[in-house]
Tab-separated table of C-alpha atoms in Angstrom:
chain	number	residue	atom	x	y	z
A	1059	MET	CA	-31.383	23.771	-10.015
A	1060	LYS	CA	-28.690	22.674	-12.437
A	1061	ALA	CA	-27.321	20.147	-9.987
A	1062	ASN	CA	-30.636	18.313	-10.032
A	1063	PHE	CA	-30.339	17.128	-13.635
A	1064	VAL	CA	-29.462	13.505	-13.102
A	1065	LEU	CA	-30.613	12.098	-16.428
A	1066	ALA	CA	-31.256	8.630	-15.018
A	1067	GLN	CA	-33.879	10.123	-12.710
A	1068	ARG	CA	-35.319	13.072	-14.571
A	1069	PRO	CA	-35.806	13.673	-18.291
A	1070	LEU	CA	-35.343	17.145	-19.685
A	1071	VAL	CA	-38.020	16.546	-22.321
A	1072	VAL	CA	-41.240	14.548	-22.222
A	1073	ILE	CA	-42.979	14.288	-25.591
A	1074	TRP	CA	-46.609	13.198	-25.790
A	1075	GLU	CA	-48.090	12.165	-29.120
A	1076	THR	CA	-51.611	13.399	-28.391
A	1077	THR	CA	-53.018	11.867	-31.579
A	1078	GLN	CA	-51.896	10.474	-34.918
A	1079	ALA	CA	-54.649	12.315	-36.757
A	1080	CYS	CA	-53.393	14.993	-39.150
A	1081	ASP	CA	-54.459	16.572	-42.435
A	1082	LEU	CA	-50.949	16.839	-43.878
A	1083	SER	CA	-49.052	14.090	-45.687
A	1084	CYS	CA	-45.378	14.648	-44.836
A	1085	PHE	CA	-42.884	12.375	-46.580
A	1086	HIS	CA	-40.884	11.854	-43.366
A	1087	CYS	CA	-43.869	11.456	-41.020
A	1088	ARG	CA	-43.051	9.316	-37.994
A	1089	ALA	CA	-46.704	9.065	-36.898
A	1090	HIS	CA	-48.112	7.556	-40.118
A	1091	ALA	CA	-50.717	10.281	-39.884
A	1092	GLN	CA	-54.314	9.714	-40.911
A	1093	SER	CA	-57.327	11.978	-41.165
A	1094	LYS	CA	-59.323	10.536	-38.251
A	1095	ARG	CA	-58.455	10.032	-34.589
A	1096	SER	CA	-57.957	6.539	-33.239
A	1097	PRO	CA	-60.455	5.224	-30.660
A	1098	LEU	CA	-57.444	3.827	-28.788
A	1099	GLU	CA	-56.066	7.267	-27.883
A	1100	LEU	CA	-55.728	8.250	-24.252
A	1101	THR	CA	-59.056	9.667	-23.121
A	1102	THR	CA	-59.285	13.095	-21.521
A	1103	ASP	CA	-59.308	11.570	-18.043
A	1104	GLU	CA	-56.400	9.237	-18.882
A	1105	ALA	CA	-54.476	12.154	-20.339
A	1106	LYS	CA	-54.989	14.185	-17.161
A	1107	GLN	CA	-53.766	11.267	-15.059
A	1108	PHE	CA	-50.709	10.973	-17.294
A	1109	ILE	CA	-50.079	14.706	-16.887
A	1110	ARG	CA	-50.270	14.397	-13.093
A	1111	ASP	CA	-47.818	11.491	-13.210
A	1112	THR	CA	-45.466	13.517	-15.419
A	1113	VAL	CA	-45.315	16.259	-12.796
A	1114	GLU	CA	-43.249	13.923	-10.593
A	1115	LEU	CA	-40.491	14.014	-13.204
A	1116	ALA	CA	-40.651	17.839	-13.425
A	1117	PRO	CA	-39.380	18.024	-17.025
A	1118	PRO	CA	-38.455	21.566	-18.116
A	1119	ILE	CA	-40.256	20.950	-21.412
A	1120	PHE	CA	-43.485	19.011	-21.947
A	1121	ILE	CA	-44.268	18.764	-25.666
A	1122	LEU	CA	-47.693	17.980	-27.093
A	1123	THR	CA	-47.155	16.657	-30.582
A	1124	GLY	CA	-48.918	14.426	-33.108
A	1125	GLY	CA	-50.202	14.026	-35.742
A	1126	ASP	CA	-51.814	17.360	-35.160
A	1127	PRO	CA	-52.757	18.083	-31.540
A	1128	LEU	CA	-55.483	20.449	-32.740
A	1129	LYS	CA	-57.405	17.422	-34.006
A	1130	ARG	CA	-58.239	16.676	-30.345
A	1131	PHE	CA	-61.364	18.536	-29.182
A	1132	ASP	CA	-59.981	18.671	-25.629
A	1133	ILE	CA	-56.527	20.011	-26.472
A	1134	TYR	CA	-57.068	23.505	-25.046
A	1135	HIS	CA	-58.327	21.997	-21.799
A	1136	LEU	CA	-55.308	19.682	-21.620
A	1137	VAL	CA	-52.855	22.519	-22.246
A	1138	GLU	CA	-54.521	24.527	-19.503
A	1139	TYR	CA	-54.487	21.535	-17.164
A	1140	ALA	CA	-50.786	20.855	-17.786
A	1141	ALA	CA	-49.944	24.502	-17.102
A	1142	SER	CA	-52.025	24.435	-13.915
A	1143	GLN	CA	-49.989	21.464	-12.697
A	1144	GLY	CA	-46.744	23.393	-13.063
A	1145	LEU	CA	-45.596	21.999	-16.410
A	1146	ARG	CA	-44.495	24.210	-19.295
A	1147	PRO	CA	-46.468	22.828	-22.243
A	1148	ALA	CA	-45.214	23.372	-25.768
A	1149	MET	CA	-47.051	22.276	-28.906
A	1150	THR	CA	-46.239	21.286	-32.485
A	1151	PRO	CA	-49.467	21.897	-34.448
A	1152	SER	CA	-49.756	21.292	-38.175
A	1153	ALA	CA	-50.169	24.151	-40.618
A	1154	THR	CA	-53.776	23.395	-41.579
A	1155	PRO	CA	-57.041	25.377	-41.432
A	1156	LEU	CA	-57.349	24.308	-37.779
A	1157	LEU	CA	-54.452	26.629	-36.923
A	1158	THR	CA	-55.904	30.139	-36.952
A	1159	ARG	CA	-55.185	33.495	-35.373
A	1160	THR	CA	-57.966	32.729	-32.882
A	1161	SER	CA	-56.646	29.267	-31.987
A	1162	ILE	CA	-53.156	30.680	-31.389
A	1163	LYS	CA	-54.536	33.408	-29.131
A	1164	GLU	CA	-56.516	30.792	-27.209
A	1165	LEU	CA	-53.432	28.585	-26.791
A	1166	GLU	CA	-51.513	31.536	-25.383
A	1167	LYS	CA	-54.436	32.341	-23.079
A	1168	VAL	CA	-54.635	28.824	-21.594
A	1169	GLY	CA	-50.924	28.710	-20.830
A	1170	LEU	CA	-48.997	27.358	-23.814
A	1171	ALA	CA	-45.321	28.141	-23.202
A	1172	ARG	CA	-44.075	27.700	-26.765
A	1173	LEU	CA	-45.450	27.120	-30.259
A	1174	ALA	CA	-43.239	24.962	-32.483
A	1175	MET	CA	-43.870	25.185	-36.224
A	1176	SER	CA	-42.345	22.944	-38.878
A	1177	LEU	CA	-40.672	24.711	-41.773
A	1178	ASP	CA	-38.547	22.608	-44.113
A	1179	GLY	CA	-37.665	25.085	-46.834
A	1180	SER	CA	-37.162	28.769	-47.523
A	1181	VAL	CA	-39.530	28.662	-50.493
A	1182	PRO	CA	-42.887	26.947	-51.137
A	1183	GLU	CA	-41.399	24.620	-53.751
A	1184	VAL	CA	-39.224	22.946	-51.119
A	1185	HIS	CA	-41.473	23.036	-48.058
A	1186	ASP	CA	-44.787	22.117	-49.680
A	1187	THR	CA	-43.233	19.170	-51.504
A	1188	LEU	CA	-41.956	17.770	-48.219
A	1189	ARG	CA	-45.227	18.418	-46.356
A	1190	GLY	CA	-47.440	16.987	-49.069
A	1191	VAL	CA	-49.983	19.840	-49.122
A	1192	ARG	CA	-49.843	22.871	-51.367
A	1193	GLY	CA	-50.098	26.134	-49.455
A	1194	SER	CA	-48.562	24.757	-46.257
A	1195	TYR	CA	-45.579	27.101	-46.573
A	1196	PHE	CA	-47.598	30.311	-46.557
A	1197	ARG	CA	-49.908	29.012	-43.838
A	1198	THR	CA	-46.850	28.275	-41.684
A	1199	LEU	CA	-45.425	31.777	-42.121
A	1200	GLU	CA	-48.837	33.221	-41.312
A	1201	ALA	CA	-49.006	31.186	-38.096
A	1202	ILE	CA	-45.533	32.366	-37.054
A	1203	HIS	CA	-46.673	35.969	-37.628
A	1204	TRP	CA	-49.818	35.422	-35.553
A	1205	ALA	CA	-47.805	33.870	-32.730
A	1206	ASN	CA	-45.423	36.827	-32.772
A	1207	GLN	CA	-48.416	39.151	-32.520
A	1208	ALA	CA	-49.818	37.142	-29.602
A	1209	GLY	CA	-46.483	37.249	-27.766
A	1210	LEU	CA	-46.203	33.456	-27.867
A	1211	PRO	CA	-42.596	32.185	-28.076
A	1212	VAL	CA	-41.945	30.436	-31.392
A	1213	GLN	CA	-39.655	27.525	-32.198
A	1214	ILE	CA	-38.992	26.371	-35.752
A	1215	ASN	CA	-38.418	22.679	-36.489
A	1216	THR	CA	-36.672	21.775	-39.736
A	1217	CYS	CA	-36.143	18.201	-40.884
A	1218	ILE	CA	-32.826	17.971	-42.714
A	1219	SER	CA	-32.458	15.494	-45.571
A	1220	LYS	CA	-30.750	15.419	-48.943
A	1221	ARG	CA	-33.775	17.314	-50.270
A	1222	ASN	CA	-33.061	20.541	-48.403
A	1223	LEU	CA	-29.415	20.480	-47.260
A	1224	HIS	CA	-28.685	23.224	-49.773
A	1225	ASP	CA	-31.263	25.574	-48.242
A	1226	LEU	CA	-29.946	26.227	-44.716
A	1227	ASP	CA	-28.486	29.675	-45.368
A	1228	ASN	CA	-31.700	30.788	-47.039
A	1229	MET	CA	-33.718	29.327	-44.158
A	1230	ALA	CA	-31.669	31.292	-41.618
A	1231	ALA	CA	-32.177	34.503	-43.594
A	1232	LEU	CA	-35.934	33.887	-43.688
A	1233	LEU	CA	-36.204	33.114	-39.971
A	1234	LYS	CA	-34.374	36.313	-39.041
A	1235	GLN	CA	-37.455	38.180	-40.262
A	1236	PHE	CA	-39.468	36.748	-37.337
A	1237	ARG	CA	-39.081	36.636	-33.567
A	1238	ILE	CA	-37.785	33.105	-33.050
A	1239	VAL	CA	-36.399	31.678	-29.809
A	1240	LEU	CA	-35.025	28.429	-31.225
A	1241	TRP	CA	-34.329	26.763	-34.549
A	1242	SER	CA	-34.343	22.992	-34.014
A	1243	VAL	CA	-32.580	21.363	-36.959
A	1244	PHE	CA	-33.670	17.739	-36.946
A	1245	PHE	CA	-31.408	15.337	-38.817
A	1246	LEU	CA	-33.457	12.703	-40.606
A	1247	VAL	CA	-34.061	9.336	-38.983
A	1248	PRO	CA	-35.490	7.086	-41.730
A	1249	THR	CA	-38.854	5.563	-40.832
A	1250	GLY	CA	-38.998	3.317	-43.895
A	1251	LYS	CA	-36.882	1.958	-46.721
A	1252	GLU	CA	-38.133	4.680	-49.053
A	1253	GLN	CA	-36.426	7.311	-46.860
A	1254	ILE	CA	-32.957	5.735	-46.784
A	1255	GLY	CA	-32.105	7.496	-50.028
A	1256	ASP	CA	-32.897	10.858	-48.401
A	1257	LEU	CA	-30.490	10.265	-45.504
A	1258	PRO	CA	-27.444	12.550	-45.783
A	1259	THR	CA	-24.027	10.902	-45.795
A	1260	ALA	CA	-21.650	11.172	-42.846
A	1261	GLN	CA	-19.672	13.822	-44.725
A	1262	GLU	CA	-22.857	15.773	-45.431
A	1263	PHE	CA	-23.653	15.667	-41.714
A	1264	GLU	CA	-20.195	17.070	-40.972
A	1265	ASP	CA	-20.540	19.789	-43.615
A	1266	THR	CA	-23.911	20.729	-42.131
A	1267	PHE	CA	-22.326	20.983	-38.679
A	1268	VAL	CA	-19.918	23.544	-40.146
A	1269	THR	CA	-22.854	25.484	-41.575
A	1270	LEU	CA	-24.830	25.425	-38.318
A	1271	SER	CA	-21.784	26.527	-36.348
A	1272	ARG	CA	-21.293	29.478	-38.677
A	1273	LEU	CA	-24.975	30.413	-38.671
A	1274	GLY	CA	-25.092	30.200	-34.891
A	1275	ASP	CA	-22.936	33.328	-34.719
A	1276	GLN	CA	-25.060	35.188	-37.270
A	1277	VAL	CA	-28.640	34.789	-36.032
A	1278	PRO	CA	-30.402	36.223	-32.955
A	1279	PHE	CA	-31.902	32.875	-31.923
A	1280	ARG	CA	-30.446	29.601	-30.668
A	1281	ILE	CA	-29.792	26.693	-33.016
A	1282	LYS	CA	-30.188	23.139	-31.791
A	1283	ALA	CA	-29.063	20.016	-33.652
A	1284	THR	CA	-31.660	17.302	-32.961
A	1285	GLU	CA	-30.914	13.570	-33.407
A	1286	ALA	CA	-27.314	14.566	-34.096
A	1287	PRO	CA	-25.529	14.250	-30.753
A	1288	HIS	CA	-22.218	14.126	-32.616
A	1289	TYR	CA	-22.628	17.866	-33.162
A	1290	ARG	CA	-21.393	18.102	-29.551
A	1291	ARG	CA	-18.270	16.187	-30.607
A	1292	PHE	CA	-17.850	18.594	-33.525
A	1293	ILE	CA	-18.005	21.598	-31.195
A	1294	VAL	CA	-15.378	20.194	-28.823
A	1295	GLN	CA	-13.154	18.919	-31.622
A	1296	HIS	CA	-12.968	22.245	-33.429
A	1297	ARG	CA	-12.469	24.268	-30.298
A	1298	HIS	CA	-9.471	21.991	-29.716
A	1299	HIS	CA	-8.033	22.571	-33.206
A	1300	PRO	CA	-7.489	26.303	-33.866
A	1301	GLY	CA	-7.095	25.742	-37.592
A	1302	GLY	CA	-10.632	24.445	-38.075
A	1303	PRO	CA	-14.050	26.060	-37.798
A	1304	ARG	CA	-14.330	28.115	-34.608
A	1305	PRO	CA	-17.779	27.645	-33.075
A	1306	THR	CA	-18.196	30.317	-30.418
A	1307	HIS	CA	-21.884	30.015	-29.573
A	1308	SER	CA	-23.013	27.719	-26.799
A	1309	VAL	CA	-24.413	24.302	-27.576
A	1310	SER	CA	-28.109	24.401	-26.742
A	1311	GLU	CA	-30.504	21.602	-25.947
A	1312	GLY	CA	-33.330	24.000	-26.722
A	1313	LEU	CA	-34.654	24.127	-23.192
A	1314	GLU	CA	-34.809	26.881	-20.609
A	1315	PRO	CA	-31.953	29.206	-19.565
A	1316	SER	CA	-31.655	27.356	-16.244
A	1317	VAL	CA	-30.889	24.054	-18.000
A	1318	PRO	CA	-27.220	23.143	-18.563
A	1319	SER	CA	-26.290	23.462	-22.234
A	1320	PHE	CA	-23.949	20.516	-22.694
A	1321	LEU	CA	-25.864	17.600	-21.226
A	1322	PRO	CA	-25.566	14.207	-23.002
A	1323	ILE	CA	-29.224	13.966	-24.007
A	1324	ASN	CA	-30.077	11.013	-26.222
A	1325	ASP	CA	-32.936	8.624	-26.950
A	1326	GLY	CA	-34.147	7.408	-23.547
A	1327	LYS	CA	-31.542	9.535	-21.771
A	1328	GLY	CA	-33.069	12.854	-20.818
A	1329	LEU	CA	-35.748	12.295	-23.457
A	1330	ILE	CA	-38.834	10.096	-23.360
A	1331	PHE	CA	-41.784	9.707	-25.737
A	1332	VAL	CA	-45.358	8.644	-24.972
A	1333	SER	CA	-47.554	7.540	-27.882
A	1334	HIS	CA	-51.228	8.330	-28.464
A	1335	THR	CA	-52.111	4.963	-26.912
A	1336	GLY	CA	-49.871	5.465	-23.871
A	1337	GLU	CA	-46.949	3.306	-25.048
A	1338	VAL	CA	-43.607	4.628	-23.835
A	1339	PHE	CA	-40.607	4.719	-26.175
A	1340	PRO	CA	-37.034	6.056	-25.801
A	1341	SER	CA	-37.982	8.549	-28.512
A	1342	GLY	CA	-40.534	8.898	-31.263
A	1343	PHE	CA	-38.011	7.462	-33.720
A	1344	LEU	CA	-36.929	4.474	-31.645
A	1345	PRO	CA	-40.060	2.272	-31.719
A	1346	VAL	CA	-39.190	-0.206	-28.967
A	1347	SER	CA	-41.826	-0.191	-26.231
A	1348	CYS	CA	-40.759	0.248	-22.613
A	1349	GLY	CA	-44.222	0.059	-21.043
A	1350	ASN	CA	-47.524	1.904	-21.016
A	1351	VAL	CA	-48.681	4.794	-18.845
A	1352	ARG	CA	-52.095	3.141	-18.594
A	1353	GLN	CA	-50.479	0.420	-16.481
A	1354	GLU	CA	-47.598	2.207	-14.748
A	1355	PRO	CA	-46.653	5.829	-14.001
A	1356	LEU	CA	-44.212	7.414	-16.416
A	1357	ALA	CA	-41.700	8.131	-13.645
A	1358	ALA	CA	-41.436	4.459	-12.735
A	1359	ILE	CA	-41.015	3.472	-16.383
A	1360	TYR	CA	-38.393	6.116	-17.082
A	1361	ARG	CA	-36.302	5.315	-14.026
A	1362	ASN	CA	-36.610	1.552	-13.762
A	1363	VAL	CA	-37.064	-0.144	-17.152
A	1364	PRO	CA	-33.877	-2.128	-17.954
A	1365	LEU	CA	-33.841	-1.155	-21.638
A	1366	LEU	CA	-33.775	2.541	-20.772
A	1367	GLN	CA	-31.049	1.911	-18.215
A	1368	ARG	CA	-28.992	0.135	-20.870
A	1369	LEU	CA	-29.437	3.031	-23.295
A	1370	ARG	CA	-27.996	5.380	-20.669
A	1371	ASP	CA	-24.861	3.267	-20.274
A	1372	SER	CA	-22.435	4.184	-23.061
A	1373	SER	CA	-20.375	1.043	-22.420
A	1374	ASN	CA	-23.115	-0.863	-24.283
A	1375	LEU	CA	-22.313	0.896	-27.554
A	1376	LYS	CA	-20.834	-1.107	-30.416
A	1377	GLY	CA	-18.527	-0.437	-33.338
A	1378	LYS	CA	-16.520	2.753	-33.413
A	1379	CYS	CA	-18.912	4.406	-30.940
A	1380	HIS	CA	-17.691	1.903	-28.322
A	1381	GLN	CA	-14.098	3.040	-28.884
A	1382	CYS	CA	-14.823	6.761	-29.194
A	1383	GLU	CA	-13.506	9.131	-26.538
A	1384	PHE	CA	-16.661	11.232	-26.972
A	1385	GLN	CA	-19.088	8.423	-26.161
A	1386	GLY	CA	-19.909	9.830	-22.728
A	1387	PHE	CA	-21.638	12.950	-24.059
A	1388	CYS	CA	-22.320	11.962	-27.663
A	1389	ALA	CA	-23.081	8.237	-28.152
A	1390	GLY	CA	-24.552	8.898	-31.593
A	1391	SER	CA	-28.237	8.758	-32.446
A	1392	ARG	CA	-29.593	5.507	-31.061
A	1393	ALA	CA	-32.724	5.982	-33.161
A	1394	ARG	CA	-30.755	6.301	-36.409
A	1395	ALA	CA	-28.560	3.330	-35.529
A	1396	TYR	CA	-31.714	1.280	-35.013
A	1397	ALA	CA	-33.351	2.553	-38.203
A	1398	VAL	CA	-30.344	1.700	-40.363
A	1399	SER	CA	-29.063	-1.500	-38.730
A	1400	GLY	CA	-31.887	-2.821	-36.550
A	1401	ASP	CA	-29.583	-2.573	-33.506
A	1402	MET	CA	-30.068	0.409	-31.206
A	1403	PHE	CA	-26.553	-0.048	-29.816
A	1404	ALA	CA	-24.826	-0.091	-33.208
A	1405	GLU	CA	-22.486	2.731	-34.192
A	1406	GLU	CA	-23.890	5.999	-35.490
A	1407	PRO	CA	-24.088	5.456	-39.277
A	1408	CYS	CA	-23.682	9.143	-40.162
A	1409	CYS	CA	-20.517	10.127	-38.304
A	1410	ILE	CA	-17.098	10.495	-39.959
A	1411	TYR	CA	-15.094	10.660	-36.735
A	1412	GLN	CA	-12.620	7.908	-35.919
A	1413	ALA	CA	-11.627	7.272	-32.308
A	1414	GLY	CA	-8.419	8.995	-31.268
A	1415	ALA	CA	-8.446	11.577	-34.060
A	1416	LEU	CA	-8.772	14.498	-31.641
A	1417	GLY	CA	-5.207	14.116	-30.420
A	1418	LYS	CA	-3.665	13.776	-33.865
C-alpha cells in the first residue's frame, strides 16, 4: 500500500468545506463564518456525486469541515454515504449547542472515523477569547469526554499564534487526561492584515519545534505540525547534530498507520481543499481556484491542473527555499508565503534555516 502514494496522482487528505455557516466567531477563521447557510452550497445530490468522484482518489482521510458541518441538515446522511463508499470520513464540528452527546453517538453510528475538536488554550481565558464565544472551552472538553465514551477516535486541533505560544506544555498536560489519537498543531496562516501581528516570528517557530519535539516523547498520542513543513527539516537537522535537541518520535502526517510518515505533503501536494460551493483550492489557506467539482471530477482537477503541478515541483520555489537542500520534502508553507507576500512560490517567511547550514 505504501508504494502507491504518488502524491501527483493521489492526495493523502481531501478536505471538504461542507458549509461556511457557524455560530462561533473565531479570530483566525478562514471561512469567514456566518450564522446562516449559503444557497450556493453543494446540494445533497451534488455532495453525493462529489463523494463518489473522491472515491477514485482513495484518500486515507476525508475531512468534513466548515464553518460547522452540523449546520447542514443532511450531514449525518452524507457521513453515512461517504463511509458506505469506502471513505474514512472525519469531521471538525464547532463546540456549540448543536454538538451534543446524542449527535456524537449518531455520528459514530453512521460511520464517522474521527472527531476533530479545536482547542486553542489550556484554560477558558485563552481558548474562549480566540473562539469568540464564552463557554466554548468547557463545551469542547465535554464533547471530547462524550466522544471518548462513544469510542469515537478524537483529534485535537490547536491554532498556534503569539497569543498561545506560551501554553503548549499546559495544553499537553490537559490532553493527557483524555484518550486522544492525534494533536494537530496548526501554525497560523494569516487570513487578513489584522492577523499579521499574531504570526509568530521565525525564531518562535523554531523554539516551538523544540517544544513539540520534547512533548512528542512525553505524551501517549501523536503530534503533527500542520502548515509547518519545515518541522521535517528540524527533525532531520537535529538528528544530524548530536549536540542539539534529539527528537526520537516519528514525524506523523496524522493519517493512518499504513501511511508513510515522512511524505512531503504541502498545499496542493498530497492535500486538496473543496469549498462549500465546489471550488477547488490547494488548501483552505491558499485561496487560488483550480476548478470546480460541479464542472469536473476532483481526480481530474487534482492530477491535471497546471497550477497544482507547479506547486508539486520544488524547482519553482524562490528565495532561500529555492537554494535549500531540504526543499524536496519541506518546501515551506505555500499558503503562508502567499498570505505574507502574495506569491505562493516565495520563500517561507517563518523559517530561520539558511541553505547549507546542515553541513557546518
